[in-house]
Short mmCIF file of N, CA and C in Angstrom, two decimals:
data_model
loop_
_atom_site.label_atom_id
_atom_site.label_comp_id
_atom_site.label_asym_id
_atom_site.label_seq_id
_atom_site.Cartn_x
_atom_site.Cartn_y
_atom_site.Cartn_z
N MET C 1 0.53 -1.75 0.07
CA MET C 1 -0.16 0.04 -0.35
C MET C 1 0.79 1.53 0.06
N SER C 2 0.64 1.99 -1.12
CA SER C 2 1.38 3.34 -1.08
C SER C 2 1.22 4.32 -0.21
N SER C 3 2.07 5.26 0.60
CA SER C 3 1.82 6.38 1.39
C SER C 3 1.84 7.40 0.62
N LEU C 4 2.26 7.14 -0.84
CA LEU C 4 1.88 8.52 -2.09
C LEU C 4 0.64 9.27 -1.81
N GLN C 5 0.71 10.26 -1.87
CA GLN C 5 -0.57 11.15 -2.30
C GLN C 5 -0.81 12.30 -3.19
N ILE C 6 -1.71 12.19 -4.66
CA ILE C 6 -1.50 13.30 -5.60
C ILE C 6 -1.76 14.51 -4.98
N ILE C 7 -1.08 15.64 -5.41
CA ILE C 7 -1.11 16.75 -5.39
C ILE C 7 -2.18 17.60 -5.87
N ILE C 8 -2.97 18.59 -5.01
CA ILE C 8 -3.91 19.15 -6.11
C ILE C 8 -3.70 20.39 -6.31
N ALA C 9 -3.91 20.77 -7.50
CA ALA C 9 -3.59 22.22 -7.44
C ALA C 9 -4.73 23.22 -7.11
N PRO C 10 -4.12 24.49 -6.64
CA PRO C 10 -3.15 25.04 -6.62
C PRO C 10 -2.47 24.85 -5.65
N ASP C 11 -0.89 24.72 -6.24
CA ASP C 11 0.09 24.07 -5.47
C ASP C 11 1.62 24.20 -5.96
N PRO C 12 1.98 25.28 -5.41
CA PRO C 12 3.39 25.65 -5.34
C PRO C 12 4.46 24.37 -6.53
N ARG C 13 4.43 23.10 -5.50
CA ARG C 13 5.47 22.45 -5.86
C ARG C 13 4.93 21.70 -7.46
N LEU C 14 3.38 21.77 -7.96
CA LEU C 14 3.62 21.55 -9.00
C LEU C 14 4.17 22.31 -10.29
N LEU C 15 4.59 23.53 -9.95
CA LEU C 15 5.13 24.52 -10.85
C LEU C 15 6.94 24.67 -10.36
N LYS C 16 7.26 23.52 -10.06
CA LYS C 16 8.94 23.53 -9.93
C LYS C 16 9.26 22.52 -10.84
N ILE C 17 10.48 22.55 -11.62
CA ILE C 17 11.36 21.72 -12.80
C ILE C 17 12.11 20.63 -12.05
N SER C 18 11.62 19.39 -12.21
CA SER C 18 12.00 18.15 -11.75
C SER C 18 13.70 18.16 -12.58
N LYS C 19 14.46 17.53 -11.34
CA LYS C 19 15.73 17.02 -11.36
C LYS C 19 15.75 15.53 -11.90
N PRO C 20 16.51 15.37 -13.29
CA PRO C 20 16.89 14.14 -13.72
C PRO C 20 17.42 13.32 -12.38
N VAL C 21 17.22 12.24 -13.05
CA VAL C 21 17.47 10.72 -12.16
C VAL C 21 18.93 10.40 -12.44
N SER C 22 19.56 10.06 -11.61
CA SER C 22 21.26 10.02 -11.89
C SER C 22 21.04 8.20 -12.01
N GLU C 23 20.64 7.69 -10.64
CA GLU C 23 21.07 6.26 -10.48
C GLU C 23 19.25 5.48 -10.34
N ILE C 24 19.53 4.09 -10.96
CA ILE C 24 18.24 3.63 -11.35
C ILE C 24 18.03 2.81 -10.23
N ASN C 25 18.03 2.92 -9.20
CA ASN C 25 17.78 1.51 -7.91
C ASN C 25 16.36 1.01 -7.76
N LYS C 26 16.63 0.40 -6.88
CA LYS C 26 15.49 -0.32 -5.76
C LYS C 26 14.38 0.79 -5.72
N LYS C 27 14.93 2.13 -4.89
CA LYS C 27 13.81 2.99 -4.47
C LYS C 27 12.85 3.71 -5.75
N ILE C 28 14.25 3.73 -6.88
CA ILE C 28 13.31 4.49 -8.21
C ILE C 28 12.16 3.62 -8.24
N LYS C 29 12.79 2.14 -8.60
CA LYS C 29 12.00 1.02 -8.98
C LYS C 29 10.43 0.65 -8.69
N TYR C 30 10.63 1.05 -6.96
CA TYR C 30 9.52 0.77 -6.17
C TYR C 30 8.61 2.02 -6.14
N LEU C 31 9.08 3.01 -6.45
CA LEU C 31 8.65 4.23 -6.47
C LEU C 31 7.63 4.45 -7.73
N LEU C 32 8.26 3.96 -8.78
CA LEU C 32 7.58 3.83 -10.15
C LEU C 32 6.49 2.79 -9.90
N ASP C 33 6.19 1.99 -9.41
CA ASP C 33 5.34 0.94 -9.19
C ASP C 33 3.99 1.80 -8.55
N ASP C 34 4.20 2.21 -7.28
CA ASP C 34 3.78 3.10 -6.04
C ASP C 34 2.86 3.98 -7.27
N MET C 35 3.84 4.32 -7.95
CA MET C 35 2.94 5.73 -8.85
C MET C 35 1.94 5.03 -9.79
N LEU C 36 2.38 3.77 -10.39
CA LEU C 36 1.58 3.18 -10.95
C LEU C 36 -0.01 2.98 -10.47
N GLU C 37 0.41 2.16 -9.17
CA GLU C 37 -0.80 1.69 -8.22
C GLU C 37 -1.39 2.68 -7.93
N ILE C 38 -1.16 4.20 -7.65
CA ILE C 38 -2.06 5.09 -7.27
C ILE C 38 -2.69 5.57 -8.51
N MET C 39 -2.01 5.76 -9.94
CA MET C 39 -2.55 5.98 -11.16
C MET C 39 -3.82 4.99 -11.47
N TYR C 40 -3.67 4.03 -11.61
CA TYR C 40 -4.57 3.29 -11.50
C TYR C 40 -5.70 3.22 -10.64
N LYS C 41 -5.67 3.70 -9.04
CA LYS C 41 -6.44 3.14 -8.66
C LYS C 41 -7.68 4.92 -8.26
N SER C 42 -6.84 5.98 -9.51
CA SER C 42 -7.49 7.06 -9.40
C SER C 42 -8.10 7.12 -10.67
N ASN C 43 -7.89 6.12 -11.35
CA ASN C 43 -8.97 5.95 -13.14
C ASN C 43 -7.88 7.33 -13.74
N GLY C 44 -6.81 7.22 -13.91
CA GLY C 44 -5.52 8.20 -14.94
C GLY C 44 -5.39 7.07 -15.81
N ILE C 45 -4.46 7.92 -16.65
CA ILE C 45 -3.71 7.46 -17.66
C ILE C 45 -2.20 7.42 -17.69
N GLY C 46 -1.94 8.28 -16.48
CA GLY C 46 -0.68 9.05 -17.00
C GLY C 46 -0.69 9.92 -15.18
N LEU C 47 0.84 9.45 -14.96
CA LEU C 47 1.05 10.25 -13.57
C LEU C 47 2.45 10.64 -13.48
N ALA C 48 2.82 11.55 -13.26
CA ALA C 48 3.94 12.18 -13.07
C ALA C 48 4.69 12.30 -11.81
N ALA C 49 5.98 11.79 -11.33
CA ALA C 49 6.51 12.05 -9.76
C ALA C 49 5.95 13.51 -9.13
N PRO C 50 6.14 14.72 -10.11
CA PRO C 50 6.11 16.09 -9.36
C PRO C 50 4.05 15.97 -8.56
N GLN C 51 3.54 15.27 -9.09
CA GLN C 51 2.27 14.82 -8.76
C GLN C 51 1.89 14.29 -7.27
N VAL C 52 3.04 13.40 -6.63
CA VAL C 52 3.06 13.17 -5.77
C VAL C 52 4.23 13.71 -4.73
N GLY C 53 4.19 15.03 -5.32
CA GLY C 53 5.52 15.34 -4.32
C GLY C 53 7.37 14.95 -4.30
N ILE C 54 7.35 14.27 -5.73
CA ILE C 54 8.89 13.78 -5.61
C ILE C 54 9.18 14.84 -7.14
N LEU C 55 10.23 15.48 -6.82
CA LEU C 55 10.66 16.87 -8.33
C LEU C 55 12.02 15.65 -9.06
N SER C 56 11.31 14.64 -9.33
CA SER C 56 12.48 13.64 -10.19
C SER C 56 11.64 13.25 -11.36
N ARG C 57 12.45 13.27 -12.70
CA ARG C 57 11.81 12.89 -13.75
C ARG C 57 11.73 11.82 -14.28
N LEU C 58 10.42 11.30 -13.09
CA LEU C 58 9.74 10.10 -13.96
C LEU C 58 8.15 10.35 -14.11
N ILE C 59 7.84 9.15 -14.81
CA ILE C 59 6.55 9.19 -15.40
C ILE C 59 5.99 7.94 -15.60
N VAL C 60 4.74 7.16 -15.15
CA VAL C 60 4.10 6.21 -15.41
C VAL C 60 2.81 6.42 -16.73
N MET C 61 2.58 5.41 -17.35
CA MET C 61 1.57 6.01 -18.38
C MET C 61 0.93 4.46 -18.74
N ASP C 62 -0.39 4.46 -18.73
CA ASP C 62 -1.22 3.49 -19.22
C ASP C 62 -2.49 3.97 -19.78
N CYS C 63 -1.98 3.86 -21.44
CA CYS C 63 -3.44 4.02 -22.58
C CYS C 63 -3.95 3.25 -23.19
N SER C 64 -4.04 1.85 -22.64
CA SER C 64 -4.78 0.98 -23.04
C SER C 64 -6.13 0.71 -22.73
N ASP C 65 -6.74 -0.28 -23.12
CA ASP C 65 -8.36 -0.23 -23.62
C ASP C 65 -9.31 -0.20 -21.93
N LYS C 66 -8.22 -0.84 -21.07
CA LYS C 66 -8.72 -0.52 -19.67
C LYS C 66 -10.00 -1.99 -19.79
N ASN C 67 -9.71 -3.28 -20.96
CA ASN C 67 -10.30 -4.13 -20.56
C ASN C 67 -9.36 -5.22 -20.05
N ASN C 68 -8.91 -4.76 -19.26
CA ASN C 68 -7.70 -5.67 -17.83
C ASN C 68 -6.25 -6.16 -19.19
N ASN C 69 -6.78 -5.50 -20.17
CA ASN C 69 -5.18 -5.37 -21.24
C ASN C 69 -4.31 -4.29 -20.64
N LYS C 70 -4.01 -4.28 -19.33
CA LYS C 70 -3.10 -3.05 -18.99
C LYS C 70 -1.51 -3.48 -19.72
N LYS C 71 -1.03 -1.98 -20.09
CA LYS C 71 0.00 -2.37 -20.81
C LYS C 71 0.89 -0.89 -20.20
N PRO C 72 1.13 -1.13 -18.81
CA PRO C 72 2.00 0.04 -18.28
C PRO C 72 3.31 0.04 -18.83
N LEU C 73 3.61 1.39 -19.11
CA LEU C 73 4.74 1.86 -19.45
C LEU C 73 5.47 2.95 -18.27
N LYS C 74 6.96 3.13 -18.08
CA LYS C 74 7.52 3.71 -17.31
C LYS C 74 8.77 4.23 -17.66
N PHE C 75 8.28 5.71 -17.70
CA PHE C 75 10.14 6.56 -18.12
C PHE C 75 10.68 6.99 -17.20
N ILE C 76 11.93 6.91 -17.33
CA ILE C 76 12.89 8.07 -16.46
C ILE C 76 13.69 8.85 -17.18
N ASN C 77 13.69 10.06 -16.84
CA ASN C 77 14.38 11.07 -17.72
C ASN C 77 13.93 11.18 -19.05
N PRO C 78 12.60 10.94 -19.04
CA PRO C 78 12.31 11.26 -21.12
C PRO C 78 12.26 12.52 -21.54
N GLU C 79 13.12 12.54 -22.56
CA GLU C 79 12.65 13.81 -23.18
C GLU C 79 12.15 14.05 -24.64
N ILE C 80 11.41 14.50 -25.28
CA ILE C 80 11.26 15.09 -26.74
C ILE C 80 12.06 15.13 -27.33
N LEU C 81 12.14 14.51 -28.51
CA LEU C 81 13.50 14.77 -29.46
C LEU C 81 13.01 15.56 -30.98
N ASN C 82 11.61 14.96 -31.12
CA ASN C 82 10.96 15.51 -32.27
C ASN C 82 9.54 15.71 -32.08
N THR C 83 8.85 16.50 -32.87
CA THR C 83 7.26 16.71 -32.81
C THR C 83 6.86 16.73 -34.18
N SER C 84 5.50 15.90 -34.67
CA SER C 84 5.07 16.06 -35.81
C SER C 84 4.33 17.82 -35.91
N ARG C 85 4.32 17.85 -36.94
CA ARG C 85 3.44 19.25 -37.67
C ARG C 85 2.32 19.25 -37.41
N GLU C 86 1.36 17.61 -38.06
CA GLU C 86 0.15 17.77 -37.46
C GLU C 86 -0.19 17.64 -36.01
N THR C 87 -1.44 18.25 -35.74
CA THR C 87 -2.07 18.05 -34.04
C THR C 87 -3.15 17.72 -34.09
N SER C 88 -3.09 17.25 -33.25
CA SER C 88 -4.83 16.37 -32.51
C SER C 88 -4.86 17.58 -31.51
N GLU C 89 -6.27 17.02 -31.31
CA GLU C 89 -6.98 17.69 -30.04
C GLU C 89 -7.68 16.78 -28.99
N PHE C 90 -7.58 17.01 -28.07
CA PHE C 90 -8.14 15.75 -27.07
C PHE C 90 -8.36 16.71 -25.92
N GLU C 91 -9.85 16.16 -25.20
CA GLU C 91 -10.16 16.69 -24.18
C GLU C 91 -9.10 16.11 -22.85
N GLU C 92 -8.21 17.18 -21.91
CA GLU C 92 -7.58 16.88 -21.00
C GLU C 92 -7.86 16.73 -19.97
N GLY C 93 -7.63 15.97 -19.22
CA GLY C 93 -8.14 16.24 -17.41
C GLY C 93 -6.47 15.87 -16.92
N CYS C 94 -6.61 15.70 -15.46
CA CYS C 94 -5.34 15.91 -14.61
C CYS C 94 -5.86 15.36 -13.33
N LEU C 95 -5.10 14.00 -12.80
CA LEU C 95 -5.43 13.64 -11.52
C LEU C 95 -4.92 14.99 -10.56
N SER C 96 -4.27 15.79 -10.67
CA SER C 96 -4.36 17.10 -9.54
C SER C 96 -4.79 18.25 -10.22
N LEU C 97 -5.47 18.16 -11.15
CA LEU C 97 -6.99 18.86 -11.36
C LEU C 97 -7.91 18.33 -11.60
N PRO C 98 -8.63 17.48 -10.10
CA PRO C 98 -9.76 16.67 -10.41
C PRO C 98 -11.00 17.06 -10.88
N THR C 99 -11.70 16.65 -11.59
CA THR C 99 -13.12 17.11 -12.07
C THR C 99 -12.96 18.49 -13.40
N GLN C 100 -11.93 18.38 -13.58
CA GLN C 100 -11.33 19.87 -14.35
C GLN C 100 -11.39 19.31 -15.86
N PHE C 101 -11.65 19.30 -17.04
CA PHE C 101 -11.30 19.25 -18.47
C PHE C 101 -11.22 20.34 -19.18
N ALA C 102 -10.31 20.32 -20.47
CA ALA C 102 -10.47 21.41 -21.51
C ALA C 102 -9.75 20.80 -22.61
N LYS C 103 -10.18 21.12 -23.77
CA LYS C 103 -9.68 20.19 -25.12
C LYS C 103 -8.39 21.23 -25.31
N VAL C 104 -7.33 20.64 -25.72
CA VAL C 104 -5.88 21.12 -25.98
C VAL C 104 -5.49 20.70 -26.70
N GLU C 105 -4.98 21.32 -27.83
CA GLU C 105 -4.26 21.19 -29.17
C GLU C 105 -2.58 20.87 -28.58
N ARG C 106 -2.25 19.20 -28.83
CA ARG C 106 -0.75 18.98 -29.40
C ARG C 106 -0.41 18.47 -30.28
N PRO C 107 0.82 18.09 -30.90
CA PRO C 107 1.90 17.73 -31.92
C PRO C 107 0.99 16.16 -31.46
N GLU C 108 0.21 15.74 -32.87
CA GLU C 108 -0.26 14.19 -33.11
C GLU C 108 1.18 13.17 -32.53
N VAL C 109 2.23 13.45 -33.08
CA VAL C 109 3.14 12.36 -32.45
C VAL C 109 4.10 12.86 -32.21
N VAL C 110 5.23 12.39 -31.20
CA VAL C 110 6.22 12.53 -30.80
C VAL C 110 7.28 11.51 -30.45
N LEU C 111 8.43 11.60 -30.71
CA LEU C 111 9.69 11.01 -30.67
C LEU C 111 10.21 11.33 -29.27
N VAL C 112 10.68 10.13 -28.52
CA VAL C 112 10.96 10.64 -27.51
C VAL C 112 12.28 9.56 -26.86
N LYS C 113 13.02 9.94 -26.12
CA LYS C 113 13.80 8.89 -25.60
C LYS C 113 14.04 9.22 -24.19
N TYR C 114 13.92 8.07 -23.57
CA TYR C 114 14.35 7.74 -22.21
C TYR C 114 15.02 6.66 -21.71
N LYS C 115 14.73 6.40 -20.31
CA LYS C 115 15.34 5.17 -20.03
C LYS C 115 14.10 4.36 -19.44
N ASP C 116 14.35 2.72 -19.67
CA ASP C 116 13.28 2.23 -18.73
C ASP C 116 13.79 1.84 -17.28
N GLU C 117 13.10 1.15 -16.48
CA GLU C 117 13.34 0.84 -15.22
C GLU C 117 14.61 -0.15 -15.12
N ASN C 118 14.96 -0.80 -16.37
CA ASN C 118 16.22 -1.44 -16.27
C ASN C 118 17.64 -0.94 -16.29
N GLY C 119 17.41 0.74 -16.95
CA GLY C 119 18.54 1.65 -16.88
C GLY C 119 18.58 1.34 -18.67
N LYS C 120 17.92 0.68 -19.48
CA LYS C 120 18.16 0.40 -21.11
C LYS C 120 17.50 2.07 -21.31
N ASN C 121 18.42 2.62 -22.56
CA ASN C 121 18.21 3.59 -23.49
C ASN C 121 16.98 3.39 -24.33
N ASN C 122 16.06 4.31 -24.71
CA ASN C 122 15.14 3.69 -25.61
C ASN C 122 14.85 4.97 -26.76
N LYS C 123 14.39 4.93 -27.47
CA LYS C 123 13.91 6.41 -28.28
C LYS C 123 12.79 5.45 -29.36
N LYS C 124 11.47 5.85 -28.94
CA LYS C 124 10.66 5.80 -29.34
C LYS C 124 9.26 6.63 -29.83
N LYS C 125 8.68 6.65 -31.03
CA LYS C 125 7.50 7.41 -31.39
C LYS C 125 6.15 7.23 -30.88
N PHE C 126 4.81 7.80 -30.64
CA PHE C 126 4.27 7.80 -29.84
C PHE C 126 3.21 8.68 -30.47
N TYR C 127 2.00 8.19 -30.40
CA TYR C 127 1.37 8.77 -31.43
C TYR C 127 -0.30 8.73 -30.75
N GLY C 128 -1.18 9.73 -31.34
CA GLY C 128 -2.77 9.72 -31.02
C GLY C 128 -2.80 10.16 -29.76
N LEU C 129 -3.57 9.28 -28.79
CA LEU C 129 -3.94 9.34 -27.09
C LEU C 129 -2.26 9.27 -26.07
N GLU C 130 -1.48 8.37 -26.77
CA GLU C 130 -0.28 7.90 -26.24
C GLU C 130 0.69 9.20 -26.23
N ALA C 131 0.68 9.64 -27.31
CA ALA C 131 1.80 11.23 -27.47
C ALA C 131 1.01 12.28 -27.01
N THR C 132 -0.09 12.61 -26.66
CA THR C 132 -0.89 13.46 -25.92
C THR C 132 -0.70 13.29 -24.33
N CYS C 133 -0.75 11.97 -23.86
CA CYS C 133 -0.69 11.91 -22.55
C CYS C 133 1.12 12.07 -22.16
N LEU C 134 1.45 11.52 -23.05
CA LEU C 134 3.31 11.84 -22.64
C LEU C 134 3.80 13.43 -22.79
N GLN C 135 3.03 14.17 -23.61
CA GLN C 135 3.38 15.45 -23.91
C GLN C 135 2.52 15.80 -22.47
N HIS C 136 1.51 15.83 -21.89
CA HIS C 136 1.17 15.97 -20.42
C HIS C 136 2.16 15.95 -19.30
N GLU C 137 2.56 14.82 -19.39
CA GLU C 137 3.11 14.28 -18.12
C GLU C 137 4.46 15.03 -18.58
N ILE C 138 5.19 14.92 -19.43
CA ILE C 138 6.60 15.71 -19.63
C ILE C 138 6.33 17.12 -19.07
N ASP C 139 5.68 17.89 -19.58
CA ASP C 139 4.74 19.16 -19.03
C ASP C 139 5.00 19.16 -17.78
N HIS C 140 4.59 18.37 -17.07
CA HIS C 140 4.61 17.94 -14.78
C HIS C 140 5.97 18.33 -15.00
N LEU C 141 7.13 17.73 -15.45
CA LEU C 141 8.14 17.34 -15.47
C LEU C 141 8.81 19.08 -15.20
N ASN C 142 8.25 19.69 -16.45
CA ASN C 142 8.83 20.87 -16.36
C ASN C 142 7.99 22.03 -16.04
N GLY C 143 7.30 22.02 -15.25
CA GLY C 143 6.33 22.58 -13.99
C GLY C 143 5.28 23.43 -14.61
N LYS C 144 5.06 22.61 -15.60
CA LYS C 144 3.62 23.17 -16.49
C LYS C 144 2.55 22.16 -16.31
N LEU C 145 0.93 22.86 -16.71
CA LEU C 145 0.08 22.03 -16.04
C LEU C 145 -0.74 22.24 -17.63
N PHE C 146 -1.67 21.44 -18.18
CA PHE C 146 -2.53 21.46 -19.17
C PHE C 146 -3.34 22.29 -19.46
N VAL C 147 -3.36 23.32 -18.29
CA VAL C 147 -4.41 24.85 -18.35
C VAL C 147 -3.16 25.58 -18.59
N ASP C 148 -2.16 25.26 -19.23
CA ASP C 148 -1.22 26.51 -19.14
C ASP C 148 -1.17 26.84 -20.50
N HIS C 149 -2.32 25.70 -21.84
CA HIS C 149 -2.28 25.55 -23.01
C HIS C 149 -3.39 26.17 -23.36
N ILE C 150 -4.14 26.88 -22.18
CA ILE C 150 -5.75 27.26 -22.93
C ILE C 150 -5.97 28.71 -22.26
N SER C 151 -7.02 29.12 -22.48
CA SER C 151 -7.27 30.89 -22.61
C SER C 151 -7.00 31.16 -21.36
N LYS C 152 -6.22 32.22 -20.87
CA LYS C 152 -6.60 32.68 -19.48
C LYS C 152 -7.77 32.73 -18.97
N LEU C 153 -8.72 33.02 -19.40
CA LEU C 153 -10.08 33.18 -18.90
C LEU C 153 -10.44 31.59 -18.12
N LYS C 154 -10.09 30.83 -19.62
CA LYS C 154 -11.11 28.86 -18.95
C LYS C 154 -9.81 28.95 -17.94
N ARG C 155 -8.44 28.98 -17.86
CA ARG C 155 -7.81 28.57 -16.67
C ARG C 155 -7.85 29.04 -15.27
N ASN C 156 -8.12 30.48 -15.83
CA ASN C 156 -8.73 30.98 -14.46
C ASN C 156 -10.19 30.34 -13.80
N ARG C 157 -11.21 29.93 -14.43
CA ARG C 157 -12.50 29.66 -13.86
C ARG C 157 -12.12 27.98 -13.28
N ILE C 158 -11.14 27.30 -13.94
CA ILE C 158 -10.41 26.10 -13.89
C ILE C 158 -10.12 26.33 -12.05
N PHE C 159 -8.81 27.12 -12.16
CA PHE C 159 -8.10 27.09 -10.51
C PHE C 159 -9.54 28.03 -9.71
N GLN C 160 -10.85 28.42 -10.01
CA GLN C 160 -11.69 29.07 -9.12
C GLN C 160 -12.20 27.78 -8.59
N LYS C 161 -12.86 26.88 -9.18
CA LYS C 161 -13.53 25.71 -9.28
C LYS C 161 -12.41 24.71 -8.27
N LEU C 162 -11.01 24.60 -8.21
CA LEU C 162 -10.70 23.85 -7.66
C LEU C 162 -9.79 24.58 -6.37
N LEU C 163 -9.81 26.06 -6.03
CA LEU C 163 -9.88 26.36 -4.49
C LEU C 163 -11.12 26.20 -4.19
N LYS C 164 -12.26 25.95 -4.52
CA LYS C 164 -13.18 25.72 -4.27
C LYS C 164 -13.45 24.10 -3.72
N HIS C 165 -13.07 23.33 -4.55
CA HIS C 165 -12.87 22.06 -4.25
C HIS C 165 -11.99 21.74 -2.90
N LYS C 166 -10.84 22.31 -3.07
CA LYS C 166 -10.05 21.95 -2.06
C LYS C 166 -10.30 22.56 -0.64
N LYS C 167 -11.02 23.40 -0.89
CA LYS C 167 -11.69 23.95 0.65
C LYS C 167 -12.41 23.18 1.20
N GLN C 168 -13.43 22.26 0.34
CA GLN C 168 -14.18 21.50 0.74
C GLN C 168 -13.66 19.91 1.33
N ARG C 169 -12.41 19.75 0.96
CA ARG C 169 -11.75 18.56 0.99
C ARG C 169 -11.02 18.79 2.39
N ILE C 170 -10.81 20.13 2.58
CA ILE C 170 -10.12 20.25 4.04
C ILE C 170 -11.09 20.61 5.09
N LYS C 171 -12.18 20.53 4.63
CA LYS C 171 -13.58 20.88 5.63
C LYS C 171 -14.04 19.50 5.78
N LYS C 172 -13.93 18.51 4.99
CA LYS C 172 -14.30 16.91 5.31
C LYS C 172 -12.96 16.54 6.00
N SER C 173 -11.78 16.38 5.84
CA SER C 173 -10.91 16.18 6.49
C SER C 173 -10.45 16.30 8.18
#
């Protein structure tokens, strides 16, 4: 059972830039497993370490069809090398911005280099939802949120709702 908790925006920790992981050890592997567990429990498709208060360049993701065909992916120090000119638009949500959604346009294809949990270097193209999810999570590593890609008016509206949501959660606990 994981002791990690998802940080809810607005929170200054979500705006910080994460540090590269220098050594892949048991602690990092356990952390990635814990992040996957939290992501699945929260019905998410991606989670970045800053969302659980850890400023390391770590991401977990699973954009599978959810019919018990889990295809978890773990990324250490992911870096976007190239993006397509073609874009696609998805309605994005975020575990750190519960119940808030907005349409975001991003490159449809990304070429990403990263290490897996065994320290192996990988370079892979991601398409569609996976490409969007990966860009969303890498944004977290760089202190950005999906709402940074929408109009100021919509962003302010979302943050007003989140503050209200946060106050209600504090009253309940």
